[in-house]
Amino acid sequence: MKAGAATISRRALLQSSAAFGAVLLTRCESLSRTARGSGPARLPEIRLGQDELILNASERPLVLPGHNMPVPAWTYGEKVFPVLRARAGETMRVRLANRLREHTTIHWHGVKVPNAMDGVPYVTQPPVLPDEDFLYEFSPPNPGLFFFHPHCNTAEQFGRGLAGVLIVDDGTEDDYDDDILCALRDWRVDGEGNFLPFITNDGAGRAGSFGDLRTTNLRIAPEIDVPAGADIRLRIVNLDPTRSGEIGIAGAEAVVIAIDGNAVEPFSFSTWRLGPAMRLELCLRSPPDGGVFRLLDYFSAEPVTLAAFSARGAGKRPGEFLPSALPAPRLPEPDIANANLHEMELSASAVATQYADLAPIVLPDGRTINLLDSLCTSATTLWAVDGRTWPEQGHENAPPPILRFARGETAYIEFFNSSRFPHPMHLHGHAFKVLSASELPRPVHWADTVLVMPDERVRIAFVADNPGNWMLHCHIIEHQETGMMAWFEVY
Ligand code: C2O
Ligand code: CU
């Protein structure tokens, strides 16, 4: 790191902050809880307005629950997992100030951003180097629950805590008596203040490396006060790099109102398999004063309590539980009848593919990149999309796009998982319609991440209407970083 350059860019940043009236995360966190709910088990929220928000990515000591020694976490502010609230259609400005010792970017998972704002180093922007900063500026078009995270050396950066939640409002949030976020995250830590390795051979080659310390909003099974007899919007986001849960509610009637931020026609909720990066929004009726309900993970033999909710006060809604639907997502309907189905096999792979004579990646600003950074790739390649792996360390060029679509064309894809482990498949820049799944039954719904179970065939479709180069990968980060990653082009 060049010390001189660092000092200058820091000073330049301070000046630009003053000039644009930027808000530092540390200052406004305590001021901006939501009007309805507060309390220690809720993550503080930051309402984005005209001003720029600075996310200062830096190493900070973090004392995790049940631990005495802090671990060296990497976070975007004084608090882990900042929760940003923006309004659909309004411009948001978030400046990433990189104060880490390595480069990073911010990817806005699930948000339909212009390609240049998608935060994939080498593919949509140059990496933001240590002591540099980068302004993300876009208007999220659709309301919903999203999150953000780095997109290179992700196992470590995300594993140490670099992530945040983005809630995009459209006014319908006022229809509920409370609005609660539950951010699920396990931590790979020992008792001595160390992180455990973020990539292990065993994990990367199998279902991933799990963390033993399971948290919701950074607490172990927190207790959250909610209004009694009320209609509550519960937003659940899986911020874990690895774990899928079988999420359920005990003690309250609930319906599903949105999946990955996209409204669904409400259907009654029993459980939902929530893979890494996936989000689920419920509307539920809380019990009368003194009653308790729980958020559970039924995946293991003994259900795990993720959070408990205590109802307090006079009942808000004496009548029947008649949850109202959110406005239907404004997404173009794919034209499946006239589309070609592309089968995409998800498989284990022993050999790395060679990408010898390929053109360099062209960035949105016209610059080209010939060399892939070793941080974005792994020395070992274990997984493949359609027999192709994301280049191994040492490869000099990016692979060719796995698919190309003309703007406005319907993309119709069948994922086929020939491996023994589930893969939460995610693609950038678009929401897709999950049309069918052969193993794990699911209603037709819009999503940006879909679990593909072993031997399963899952069909998705979307209108490729957002031009650019977009990633497609498994969201078990160890799989992503050992080859299960590709990109497609919308031209
Ligand atoms: Cu949430 Cu390409 O990532
Ligand atoms: Cu996977």
Short mmCIF file of C-alpha atoms and ligand atoms in Angstrom, two decimals:
data_model
loop_
_atom_site.label_atom_id
_atom_site.label_comp_id
_atom_site.label_asym_id
_atom_site.label_seq_id
_atom_site.Cartn_x
_atom_site.Cartn_y
_atom_site.Cartn_z
CA MET A 1 0.00 0.00 0.00
CA LYS A 2 1.33 3.44 -0.90
CA ALA A 3 1.09 5.61 2.21
CA GLY A 4 1.23 8.92 0.33
CA ALA A 5 -1.61 8.07 -1.98
CA ALA A 6 -3.63 6.86 0.96
CA THR A 7 -3.31 10.15 2.82
CA ILE A 8 -4.30 12.17 -0.19
CA SER A 9 -7.35 10.15 -1.05
CA ARG A 10 -8.47 10.26 2.57
CA ARG A 11 -8.21 14.02 2.62
CA ALA A 12 -9.95 14.24 -0.73
CA LEU A 13 -12.70 12.08 0.63
CA LEU A 14 -13.16 14.27 3.70
CA GLN A 15 -13.42 17.31 1.48
CA SER A 16 -15.90 15.72 -0.85
CA SER A 17 -17.93 14.59 2.15
CA ALA A 18 -18.17 18.14 3.41
CA ALA A 19 -19.04 19.48 -0.01
CA PHE A 20 -21.84 17.05 -0.66
CA GLY A 21 -23.15 16.97 2.85
CA ALA A 22 -22.39 13.29 3.16
CA VAL A 23 -23.60 11.44 6.19
CA LEU A 24 -21.23 9.16 8.00
CA LEU A 25 -22.78 5.94 9.07
CA THR A 26 -21.48 6.29 12.62
CA ARG A 27 -23.29 9.54 13.18
CA CYS A 28 -26.78 8.79 12.05
CA GLU A 29 -27.20 5.21 13.20
CA SER A 30 -28.55 6.05 16.61
CA LEU A 31 -30.93 8.67 15.25
CA SER A 32 -32.90 6.70 12.77
CA ARG A 33 -34.74 3.74 14.14
CA THR A 34 -38.14 3.16 12.65
CA ALA A 35 -40.99 4.93 14.31
CA ARG A 36 -42.86 1.74 15.11
CA GLY A 37 -40.43 -0.74 16.54
CA SER A 38 -37.25 -0.33 18.49
CA GLY A 39 -35.37 -2.26 21.10
CA PRO A 40 -31.99 -3.87 21.45
CA ALA A 41 -32.78 -6.95 19.37
CA ARG A 42 -33.64 -4.91 16.30
CA LEU A 43 -30.92 -3.73 13.95
CA PRO A 44 -30.81 0.06 13.71
CA GLU A 45 -31.99 1.48 10.39
CA ILE A 46 -30.68 4.32 8.28
CA ARG A 47 -33.12 6.16 6.06
CA LEU A 48 -31.46 7.25 2.86
CA GLY A 49 -32.34 10.69 1.61
CA GLN A 50 -30.76 13.24 -0.66
CA ASP A 51 -27.41 13.04 1.10
CA GLU A 52 -24.71 10.61 0.33
CA LEU A 53 -24.22 7.87 2.89
CA ILE A 54 -20.66 6.74 3.47
CA LEU A 55 -20.06 3.09 4.16
CA ASN A 56 -16.61 2.87 5.63
CA ALA A 57 -15.40 -0.69 5.08
CA SER A 58 -12.88 -1.35 7.76
CA GLU A 59 -11.66 -3.85 10.31
CA ARG A 60 -13.35 -3.43 13.69
CA PRO A 61 -13.31 -5.60 16.80
CA LEU A 62 -16.59 -7.42 17.27
CA VAL A 63 -17.61 -9.21 20.43
CA LEU A 64 -20.04 -11.91 19.42
CA PRO A 65 -22.68 -13.18 21.84
CA GLY A 66 -21.41 -15.78 24.27
CA HIS A 67 -17.82 -14.71 23.62
CA ASN A 68 -15.39 -12.57 25.62
CA MET A 69 -12.68 -11.98 23.04
CA PRO A 70 -13.49 -9.77 20.07
CA VAL A 71 -12.87 -11.11 16.57
CA PRO A 72 -11.38 -8.87 13.85
CA ALA A 73 -14.59 -8.31 11.90
CA TRP A 74 -14.83 -6.38 8.64
CA THR A 75 -17.86 -4.12 8.62
CA TYR A 76 -19.36 -1.17 6.74
CA GLY A 77 -19.70 0.95 9.88
CA GLU A 78 -19.51 0.91 13.65
CA LYS A 79 -22.37 -1.58 13.63
CA VAL A 80 -22.35 -4.86 11.76
CA PHE A 81 -25.05 -5.26 9.08
CA PRO A 82 -26.30 -1.69 8.54
CA VAL A 83 -29.93 -1.65 7.42
CA LEU A 84 -30.56 0.96 4.74
CA ARG A 85 -34.06 2.09 3.80
CA ALA A 86 -34.59 3.68 0.44
CA ARG A 87 -37.71 4.56 -1.55
CA ALA A 88 -38.53 2.88 -4.83
CA GLY A 89 -37.79 5.15 -7.77
CA GLU A 90 -35.75 7.63 -5.72
CA THR A 91 -32.05 8.03 -6.20
CA MET A 92 -29.85 6.62 -3.48
CA ARG A 93 -26.20 7.54 -3.11
CA VAL A 94 -23.90 5.29 -1.16
CA ARG A 95 -20.18 5.91 -1.13
CA LEU A 96 -18.00 2.93 -0.37
CA ALA A 97 -14.84 4.10 1.40
CA ASN A 98 -12.46 1.18 1.35
CA ARG A 99 -10.32 1.18 4.48
CA LEU A 100 -9.48 -2.50 4.26
CA ARG A 101 -6.06 -3.79 3.29
CA GLU A 102 -7.46 -5.34 0.11
CA HIS A 103 -9.78 -4.29 -2.67
CA THR A 104 -13.54 -4.63 -2.45
CA THR A 105 -16.81 -3.53 -4.07
CA ILE A 106 -20.49 -3.55 -3.13
CA HIS A 107 -22.92 -5.78 -5.00
CA TRP A 108 -26.61 -4.92 -4.49
CA HIS A 109 -28.08 -8.38 -4.40
CA GLY A 110 -31.44 -8.60 -6.15
CA VAL A 111 -31.68 -4.91 -7.00
CA LYS A 112 -32.26 -4.12 -10.66
CA VAL A 113 -29.37 -1.67 -11.00
CA PRO A 114 -27.65 -0.43 -14.17
CA ASN A 115 -24.75 -2.75 -14.95
CA ALA A 116 -22.12 -0.19 -13.94
CA MET A 117 -23.55 -0.12 -10.39
CA ASP A 118 -23.64 -3.91 -9.93
CA GLY A 119 -20.38 -4.06 -7.99
CA VAL A 120 -18.61 -7.01 -9.57
CA PRO A 121 -14.91 -6.21 -9.80
CA TYR A 122 -13.39 -6.71 -13.27
CA VAL A 123 -16.80 -7.36 -14.78
CA THR A 124 -18.77 -4.18 -14.06
CA GLN A 125 -16.20 -1.89 -12.43
CA PRO A 126 -12.55 -1.73 -11.47
CA PRO A 127 -11.92 -3.04 -7.95
CA VAL A 128 -12.02 -0.30 -5.29
CA LEU A 129 -8.46 -0.38 -3.97
CA PRO A 130 -7.44 0.23 -0.35
CA ASP A 131 -8.00 3.91 0.53
CA GLU A 132 -10.02 4.52 -2.59
CA ASP A 133 -13.72 5.17 -2.63
CA PHE A 134 -16.53 4.61 -5.11
CA LEU A 135 -19.97 6.17 -5.35
CA TYR A 136 -22.91 3.87 -5.98
CA GLU A 137 -25.78 5.95 -7.28
CA PHE A 138 -29.00 4.47 -8.64
CA SER A 139 -32.76 4.43 -8.10
CA PRO A 140 -33.98 1.02 -7.03
CA PRO A 141 -37.02 0.52 -9.29
CA ASN A 142 -38.81 -2.12 -7.24
CA PRO A 143 -39.75 -2.22 -3.56
CA GLY A 144 -38.67 -5.12 -1.42
CA LEU A 145 -36.08 -6.70 0.80
CA PHE A 146 -32.55 -6.86 -0.57
CA PHE A 147 -29.03 -7.02 0.79
CA PHE A 148 -25.52 -6.08 -0.22
CA HIS A 149 -22.10 -7.64 0.01
CA PRO A 150 -18.68 -7.74 -1.66
CA HIS A 151 -18.07 -9.82 -4.76
CA CYS A 152 -14.43 -10.83 -4.58
CA ASN A 153 -12.67 -12.85 -1.91
CA THR A 154 -16.23 -13.06 -0.74
CA ALA A 155 -15.76 -16.06 1.52
CA GLU A 156 -13.46 -14.00 3.72
CA GLN A 157 -14.95 -10.51 3.31
CA PHE A 158 -18.54 -11.62 3.78
CA GLY A 159 -17.44 -14.23 6.32
CA ARG A 160 -15.91 -11.51 8.50
CA GLY A 161 -19.14 -9.51 8.42
CA LEU A 162 -19.12 -7.27 5.34
CA ALA A 163 -22.82 -7.16 4.47
CA GLY A 164 -25.83 -4.97 4.96
CA VAL A 165 -29.55 -5.03 4.31
CA LEU A 166 -31.45 -2.78 1.90
CA ILE A 167 -35.17 -2.31 2.32
CA VAL A 168 -36.84 -0.44 -0.51
CA ASP A 169 -40.15 1.08 0.57
CA ASP A 170 -43.14 2.05 -1.51
CA GLY A 171 -45.65 3.11 1.14
CA THR A 172 -47.24 -0.32 1.67
CA GLU A 173 -45.07 -0.84 4.74
CA ASP A 174 -47.52 1.46 6.56
CA ASP A 175 -50.26 -1.17 6.17
CA TYR A 176 -48.68 -3.25 8.92
CA ASP A 177 -48.63 -2.57 12.64
CA ASP A 178 -44.97 -3.47 12.90
CA ASP A 179 -42.14 -4.23 10.52
CA ILE A 180 -39.42 -6.51 11.86
CA LEU A 181 -36.23 -7.61 10.20
CA CYS A 182 -34.54 -10.87 11.16
CA ALA A 183 -31.06 -11.18 9.68
CA LEU A 184 -29.85 -14.76 10.03
CA ARG A 185 -26.13 -15.32 10.24
CA ASP A 186 -23.82 -17.97 11.62
CA TRP A 187 -20.26 -17.19 12.61
CA ARG A 188 -17.14 -19.28 12.17
CA VAL A 189 -15.24 -18.33 15.32
CA ASP A 190 -13.32 -20.05 18.09
CA GLY A 191 -13.37 -18.94 21.74
CA GLU A 192 -10.00 -17.15 21.47
CA GLY A 193 -11.03 -14.27 19.24
CA ASN A 194 -10.19 -15.92 15.92
CA PHE A 195 -12.22 -16.62 12.86
CA LEU A 196 -12.05 -20.18 11.63
CA PRO A 197 -10.99 -20.68 8.00
CA PHE A 198 -13.68 -19.39 5.63
CA ILE A 199 -12.91 -21.99 2.99
CA THR A 200 -12.14 -25.59 3.91
CA ASN A 201 -11.50 -28.46 1.52
CA ASP A 202 -14.21 -30.46 3.17
CA GLY A 203 -16.73 -27.66 3.06
CA ALA A 204 -15.97 -26.36 -0.41
CA GLY A 205 -16.27 -29.85 -1.88
CA ARG A 206 -19.48 -30.62 -0.01
CA ALA A 207 -22.28 -28.49 1.44
CA GLY A 208 -19.98 -25.67 2.59
CA SER A 209 -18.35 -24.83 5.94
CA PHE A 210 -20.95 -24.07 8.60
CA GLY A 211 -20.63 -21.67 11.50
CA ASP A 212 -21.52 -22.97 14.94
CA LEU A 213 -22.57 -19.69 16.43
CA ARG A 214 -26.05 -19.05 15.06
CA THR A 215 -27.34 -15.51 15.37
CA THR A 216 -30.40 -13.48 14.47
CA ASN A 217 -29.74 -9.74 14.41
CA LEU A 218 -26.34 -10.57 15.98
CA ARG A 219 -27.89 -12.24 19.03
CA ILE A 220 -28.54 -15.81 19.96
CA ALA A 221 -32.30 -16.39 19.76
CA PRO A 222 -33.20 -12.78 20.68
CA GLU A 223 -36.49 -11.85 22.29
CA ILE A 224 -38.28 -9.12 20.42
CA ASP A 225 -41.29 -7.18 21.72
CA VAL A 226 -44.13 -6.73 19.26
CA PRO A 227 -47.61 -5.19 19.53
CA ALA A 228 -50.32 -7.67 20.58
CA GLY A 229 -53.11 -8.84 18.26
CA ALA A 230 -51.42 -7.00 15.43
CA ASP A 231 -50.58 -7.62 11.78
CA ILE A 232 -46.83 -7.82 11.64
CA ARG A 233 -44.58 -7.85 8.64
CA LEU A 234 -41.66 -10.13 9.35
CA ARG A 235 -38.77 -9.86 6.93
CA ILE A 236 -36.29 -12.71 7.06
CA VAL A 237 -32.98 -12.51 5.24
CA ASN A 238 -30.45 -15.31 5.12
CA LEU A 239 -27.08 -13.58 5.40
CA ASP A 240 -25.19 -16.82 5.79
CA PRO A 241 -22.63 -17.88 3.20
CA THR A 242 -23.55 -21.52 3.65
CA ARG A 243 -26.58 -22.58 5.65
CA SER A 244 -30.08 -23.28 4.35
CA GLY A 245 -32.82 -23.35 6.95
CA GLU A 246 -36.28 -24.87 6.98
CA ILE A 247 -37.89 -21.75 8.35
CA GLY A 248 -41.15 -21.89 10.26
CA ILE A 249 -43.28 -20.00 12.76
CA ALA A 250 -44.78 -21.52 15.91
CA GLY A 251 -47.50 -19.74 17.85
CA ALA A 252 -48.95 -17.43 15.22
CA GLU A 253 -50.85 -17.66 11.98
CA ALA A 254 -48.77 -16.47 9.04
CA VAL A 255 -48.90 -16.01 5.29
CA VAL A 256 -46.07 -15.50 2.80
CA ILE A 257 -46.32 -12.06 1.21
CA ALA A 258 -43.00 -11.75 -0.62
CA ILE A 259 -40.07 -13.87 -1.77
CA ASP A 260 -36.69 -12.27 -2.51
CA GLY A 261 -38.43 -8.92 -2.26
CA ASN A 262 -41.07 -9.80 -4.87
CA ALA A 263 -44.70 -9.77 -3.76
CA VAL A 264 -46.64 -13.02 -4.06
CA GLU A 265 -50.36 -13.64 -3.83
CA PRO A 266 -50.41 -14.41 -0.07
CA PHE A 267 -50.38 -18.13 0.67
CA SER A 268 -50.58 -19.77 4.01
CA PHE A 269 -47.19 -20.42 5.53
CA SER A 270 -46.01 -23.71 6.94
CA THR A 271 -42.24 -23.79 6.32
CA TRP A 272 -39.89 -22.51 3.62
CA ARG A 273 -36.44 -23.75 2.66
CA LEU A 274 -34.39 -20.59 2.87
CA GLY A 275 -31.02 -20.98 1.18
CA PRO A 276 -28.12 -18.54 1.43
CA ALA A 277 -29.02 -15.05 0.12
CA MET A 278 -32.73 -15.84 0.01
CA ARG A 279 -35.38 -13.66 1.64
CA LEU A 280 -38.84 -14.39 2.84
CA GLU A 281 -41.47 -11.91 4.02
CA LEU A 282 -44.41 -12.95 6.13
CA CYS A 283 -47.46 -11.23 7.47
CA LEU A 284 -48.56 -12.70 10.76
CA ARG A 285 -51.09 -12.00 13.45
CA SER A 286 -49.44 -11.69 16.85
CA PRO A 287 -51.09 -13.30 19.89
CA PRO A 288 -52.88 -11.33 22.64
CA ASP A 289 -50.92 -9.50 25.33
CA GLY A 290 -48.41 -11.80 27.00
CA GLY A 291 -48.42 -14.34 24.18
CA VAL A 292 -45.24 -15.56 22.53
CA PHE A 293 -44.46 -16.85 19.06
CA ARG A 294 -41.21 -18.10 17.60
CA LEU A 295 -39.19 -18.15 14.43
CA LEU A 296 -37.73 -21.64 14.08
CA ASP A 297 -35.41 -23.63 11.89
CA TYR A 298 -36.86 -27.12 11.50
CA PHE A 299 -34.00 -28.40 9.38
CA SER A 300 -32.30 -30.42 12.11
CA ALA A 301 -34.06 -33.08 14.18
CA GLU A 302 -34.40 -30.63 17.09
CA PRO A 303 -35.92 -27.35 15.87
CA VAL A 304 -33.65 -24.36 16.59
CA THR A 305 -35.24 -21.16 17.91
CA LEU A 306 -33.96 -18.27 15.81
CA ALA A 307 -35.99 -15.57 17.58
CA ALA A 308 -38.87 -15.31 20.05
CA PHE A 309 -41.48 -12.56 19.95
CA SER A 310 -43.48 -11.36 22.95
CA ALA A 311 -46.79 -9.63 22.33
CA ARG A 312 -47.38 -6.55 24.47
CA GLY A 313 -50.25 -4.14 25.01
CA ALA A 314 -53.87 -3.95 23.95
CA GLY A 315 -54.81 -5.92 20.85
CA LYS A 316 -54.57 -3.79 17.71
CA ARG A 317 -56.87 -5.75 15.41
CA PRO A 318 -59.82 -7.47 17.03
CA GLY A 319 -61.17 -8.91 13.77
CA GLU A 320 -60.24 -11.94 11.73
CA PHE A 321 -56.73 -12.29 10.25
CA LEU A 322 -57.18 -11.05 6.70
CA PRO A 323 -53.70 -10.10 5.50
CA SER A 324 -53.72 -7.89 2.45
CA ALA A 325 -51.53 -8.60 -0.56
CA LEU A 326 -48.66 -6.36 -1.55
CA PRO A 327 -48.96 -4.78 -4.99
CA ALA A 328 -47.96 -7.34 -7.63
CA PRO A 329 -44.35 -7.00 -8.80
CA ARG A 330 -43.94 -4.84 -11.87
CA LEU A 331 -41.89 -7.25 -13.92
CA PRO A 332 -42.29 -8.09 -17.61
CA GLU A 333 -43.91 -11.46 -18.30
CA PRO A 334 -41.55 -13.89 -20.06
CA ASP A 335 -42.74 -15.24 -23.41
CA ILE A 336 -42.04 -18.91 -22.82
CA ALA A 337 -43.95 -20.16 -25.85
CA ASN A 338 -41.44 -18.49 -28.15
CA ALA A 339 -38.28 -19.02 -26.11
CA ASN A 340 -35.51 -21.61 -26.36
CA LEU A 341 -34.92 -23.63 -23.23
CA HIS A 342 -31.27 -23.64 -22.15
CA GLU A 343 -30.31 -26.51 -19.90
CA MET A 344 -27.62 -25.58 -17.43
CA GLU A 345 -25.99 -28.41 -15.56
CA LEU A 346 -24.66 -27.79 -12.07
CA SER A 347 -21.98 -30.32 -11.35
CA ALA A 348 -18.89 -31.23 -9.44
CA SER A 349 -15.80 -30.84 -11.55
CA ALA A 350 -12.34 -32.26 -11.09
CA VAL A 351 -10.67 -30.44 -13.94
CA ALA A 352 -10.38 -26.75 -14.56
CA THR A 353 -11.36 -25.60 -17.99
CA GLN A 354 -8.74 -23.72 -19.98
CA TYR A 355 -9.68 -20.35 -21.39
CA ALA A 356 -6.77 -19.64 -23.67
CA ASP A 357 -7.68 -17.30 -26.52
CA LEU A 358 -10.40 -15.09 -25.17
CA ALA A 359 -11.05 -11.43 -25.51
CA PRO A 360 -10.46 -9.23 -22.47
CA ILE A 361 -13.37 -7.97 -20.39
CA VAL A 362 -14.59 -4.55 -21.48
CA LEU A 363 -15.72 -2.32 -18.60
CA PRO A 364 -18.76 -0.04 -18.96
CA ASP A 365 -16.44 2.96 -19.28
CA GLY A 366 -14.58 1.35 -22.18
CA ARG A 367 -11.47 0.26 -20.29
CA THR A 368 -10.42 -3.34 -20.67
CA ILE A 369 -9.12 -5.81 -18.16
CA ASN A 370 -6.87 -8.65 -19.19
CA LEU A 371 -5.82 -10.10 -15.89
CA LEU A 372 -8.06 -11.71 -13.34
CA ASP A 373 -7.07 -11.12 -9.77
CA SER A 374 -6.16 -14.17 -7.79
CA LEU A 375 -8.46 -12.94 -5.02
CA CYS A 376 -11.55 -13.46 -7.14
CA THR A 377 -10.68 -16.99 -8.02
CA SER A 378 -9.50 -19.98 -6.14
CA ALA A 379 -6.50 -22.19 -6.71
CA THR A 380 -8.78 -25.20 -6.72
CA THR A 381 -11.73 -25.71 -8.97
CA LEU A 382 -14.35 -28.07 -7.63
CA TRP A 383 -17.61 -26.99 -9.27
CA ALA A 384 -18.87 -26.17 -12.71
CA VAL A 385 -21.78 -24.59 -14.54
CA ASP A 386 -22.33 -26.50 -17.77
CA GLY A 387 -18.97 -28.19 -17.46
CA ARG A 388 -17.20 -24.86 -17.27
CA THR A 389 -15.55 -23.50 -14.16
CA TRP A 390 -14.81 -19.92 -13.32
CA PRO A 391 -11.13 -19.56 -14.20
CA GLU A 392 -8.62 -20.94 -11.83
CA GLN A 393 -5.90 -18.74 -10.39
CA GLY A 394 -3.40 -17.87 -13.07
CA HIS A 395 -5.81 -17.71 -15.96
CA GLU A 396 -5.32 -14.50 -17.78
CA ASN A 397 -8.74 -13.85 -19.23
CA ALA A 398 -12.32 -14.08 -18.19
CA PRO A 399 -14.34 -16.91 -19.66
CA PRO A 400 -16.79 -16.22 -22.48
CA PRO A 401 -20.41 -15.55 -21.53
CA ILE A 402 -22.36 -18.71 -20.80
CA LEU A 403 -25.43 -17.26 -22.55
CA ARG A 404 -26.22 -14.17 -24.59
CA PHE A 405 -29.63 -12.56 -24.94
CA ALA A 406 -30.77 -9.71 -27.10
CA ARG A 407 -32.40 -6.99 -25.05
CA GLY A 408 -36.05 -7.85 -24.53
CA GLU A 409 -35.57 -11.54 -25.29
CA THR A 410 -37.02 -14.12 -22.92
CA ALA A 411 -34.36 -16.09 -21.08
CA TYR A 412 -35.65 -19.58 -20.35
CA ILE A 413 -33.31 -21.77 -18.33
CA GLU A 414 -33.50 -25.21 -16.78
CA PHE A 415 -31.02 -25.76 -13.97
CA PHE A 416 -30.17 -29.43 -13.60
CA ASN A 417 -28.25 -30.36 -10.48
CA SER A 418 -26.26 -33.52 -11.11
CA SER A 419 -24.32 -33.17 -7.86
CA ARG A 420 -25.06 -34.45 -4.37
CA PHE A 421 -25.53 -31.04 -2.74
CA PRO A 422 -28.13 -28.28 -3.11
CA HIS A 423 -27.11 -25.10 -4.93
CA PRO A 424 -28.84 -21.76 -4.32
CA MET A 425 -28.49 -20.32 -7.83
CA HIS A 426 -28.51 -16.56 -8.23
CA LEU A 427 -28.27 -14.27 -11.19
CA HIS A 428 -27.69 -10.54 -11.37
CA GLY A 429 -29.62 -7.67 -12.87
CA HIS A 430 -32.98 -9.44 -13.18
CA ALA A 431 -35.63 -11.17 -11.13
CA PHE A 432 -36.77 -14.46 -12.63
CA LYS A 433 -39.93 -16.45 -12.43
CA VAL A 434 -39.53 -19.88 -10.86
CA LEU A 435 -41.83 -21.95 -13.06
CA SER A 436 -41.30 -25.50 -11.89
CA ALA A 437 -39.13 -27.61 -9.61
CA SER A 438 -38.99 -31.38 -9.74
CA GLU A 439 -37.98 -32.24 -6.17
CA LEU A 440 -38.79 -29.52 -3.65
CA PRO A 441 -42.34 -28.30 -4.32
CA ARG A 442 -42.71 -24.54 -4.59
CA PRO A 443 -45.44 -22.31 -5.98
CA VAL A 444 -44.68 -20.24 -9.06
CA HIS A 445 -43.00 -17.09 -7.78
CA TRP A 446 -40.49 -14.38 -8.69
CA ALA A 447 -37.04 -14.68 -7.14
CA ASP A 448 -33.40 -13.83 -7.65
CA THR A 449 -32.01 -16.90 -5.92
CA VAL A 450 -33.46 -20.40 -6.19
CA LEU A 451 -32.44 -23.60 -4.48
CA VAL A 452 -31.74 -26.45 -6.86
CA MET A 453 -31.77 -29.70 -4.93
CA PRO A 454 -29.70 -32.79 -5.82
CA ASP A 455 -31.05 -34.38 -9.02
CA GLU A 456 -33.53 -31.57 -9.35
CA ARG A 457 -34.59 -29.73 -12.48
CA VAL A 458 -35.73 -26.16 -11.85
CA ARG A 459 -37.08 -24.03 -14.68
CA ILE A 460 -36.85 -20.26 -14.57
CA ALA A 461 -37.63 -17.52 -17.07
CA PHE A 462 -37.28 -13.76 -17.29
CA VAL A 463 -37.20 -11.00 -19.85
CA ALA A 464 -33.55 -10.04 -20.35
CA ASP A 465 -34.26 -6.32 -20.33
CA ASN A 466 -31.28 -4.96 -18.42
CA PRO A 467 -28.28 -4.61 -20.73
CA GLY A 468 -24.84 -5.57 -19.49
CA ASN A 469 -22.65 -8.38 -18.27
CA TRP A 470 -24.30 -10.20 -15.39
CA MET A 471 -23.04 -12.88 -13.02
CA LEU A 472 -24.75 -16.18 -12.49
CA HIS A 473 -23.49 -18.32 -9.63
CA CYS A 474 -24.16 -20.50 -6.66
CA HIS A 475 -24.58 -18.48 -3.45
CA ILE A 476 -22.86 -21.02 -1.27
CA ILE A 477 -19.79 -18.83 -1.38
CA GLU A 478 -17.33 -21.71 -1.20
CA HIS A 479 -18.97 -23.23 -4.30
CA GLN A 480 -18.97 -19.87 -6.08
CA GLU A 481 -15.30 -19.34 -5.36
CA THR A 482 -14.27 -22.81 -6.45
CA GLY A 483 -15.78 -22.61 -9.88
CA MET A 484 -19.58 -22.48 -9.77
CA MET A 485 -19.79 -19.07 -11.38
CA ALA A 486 -20.43 -17.80 -14.88
CA TRP A 487 -21.77 -14.70 -16.58
CA PHE A 488 -24.30 -13.91 -19.26
CA GLU A 489 -24.62 -10.98 -21.57
CA VAL A 490 -27.67 -8.89 -22.40
CA TYR A 491 -26.86 -6.83 -25.48
CU1 C2O B 1 -25.43 -12.03 -3.66
CU2 C2O B 1 -23.40 -12.44 -7.16
O1 C2O B 1 -24.38 -12.23 -5.38
CU CU B 2 -23.48 -24.58 -4.77
#
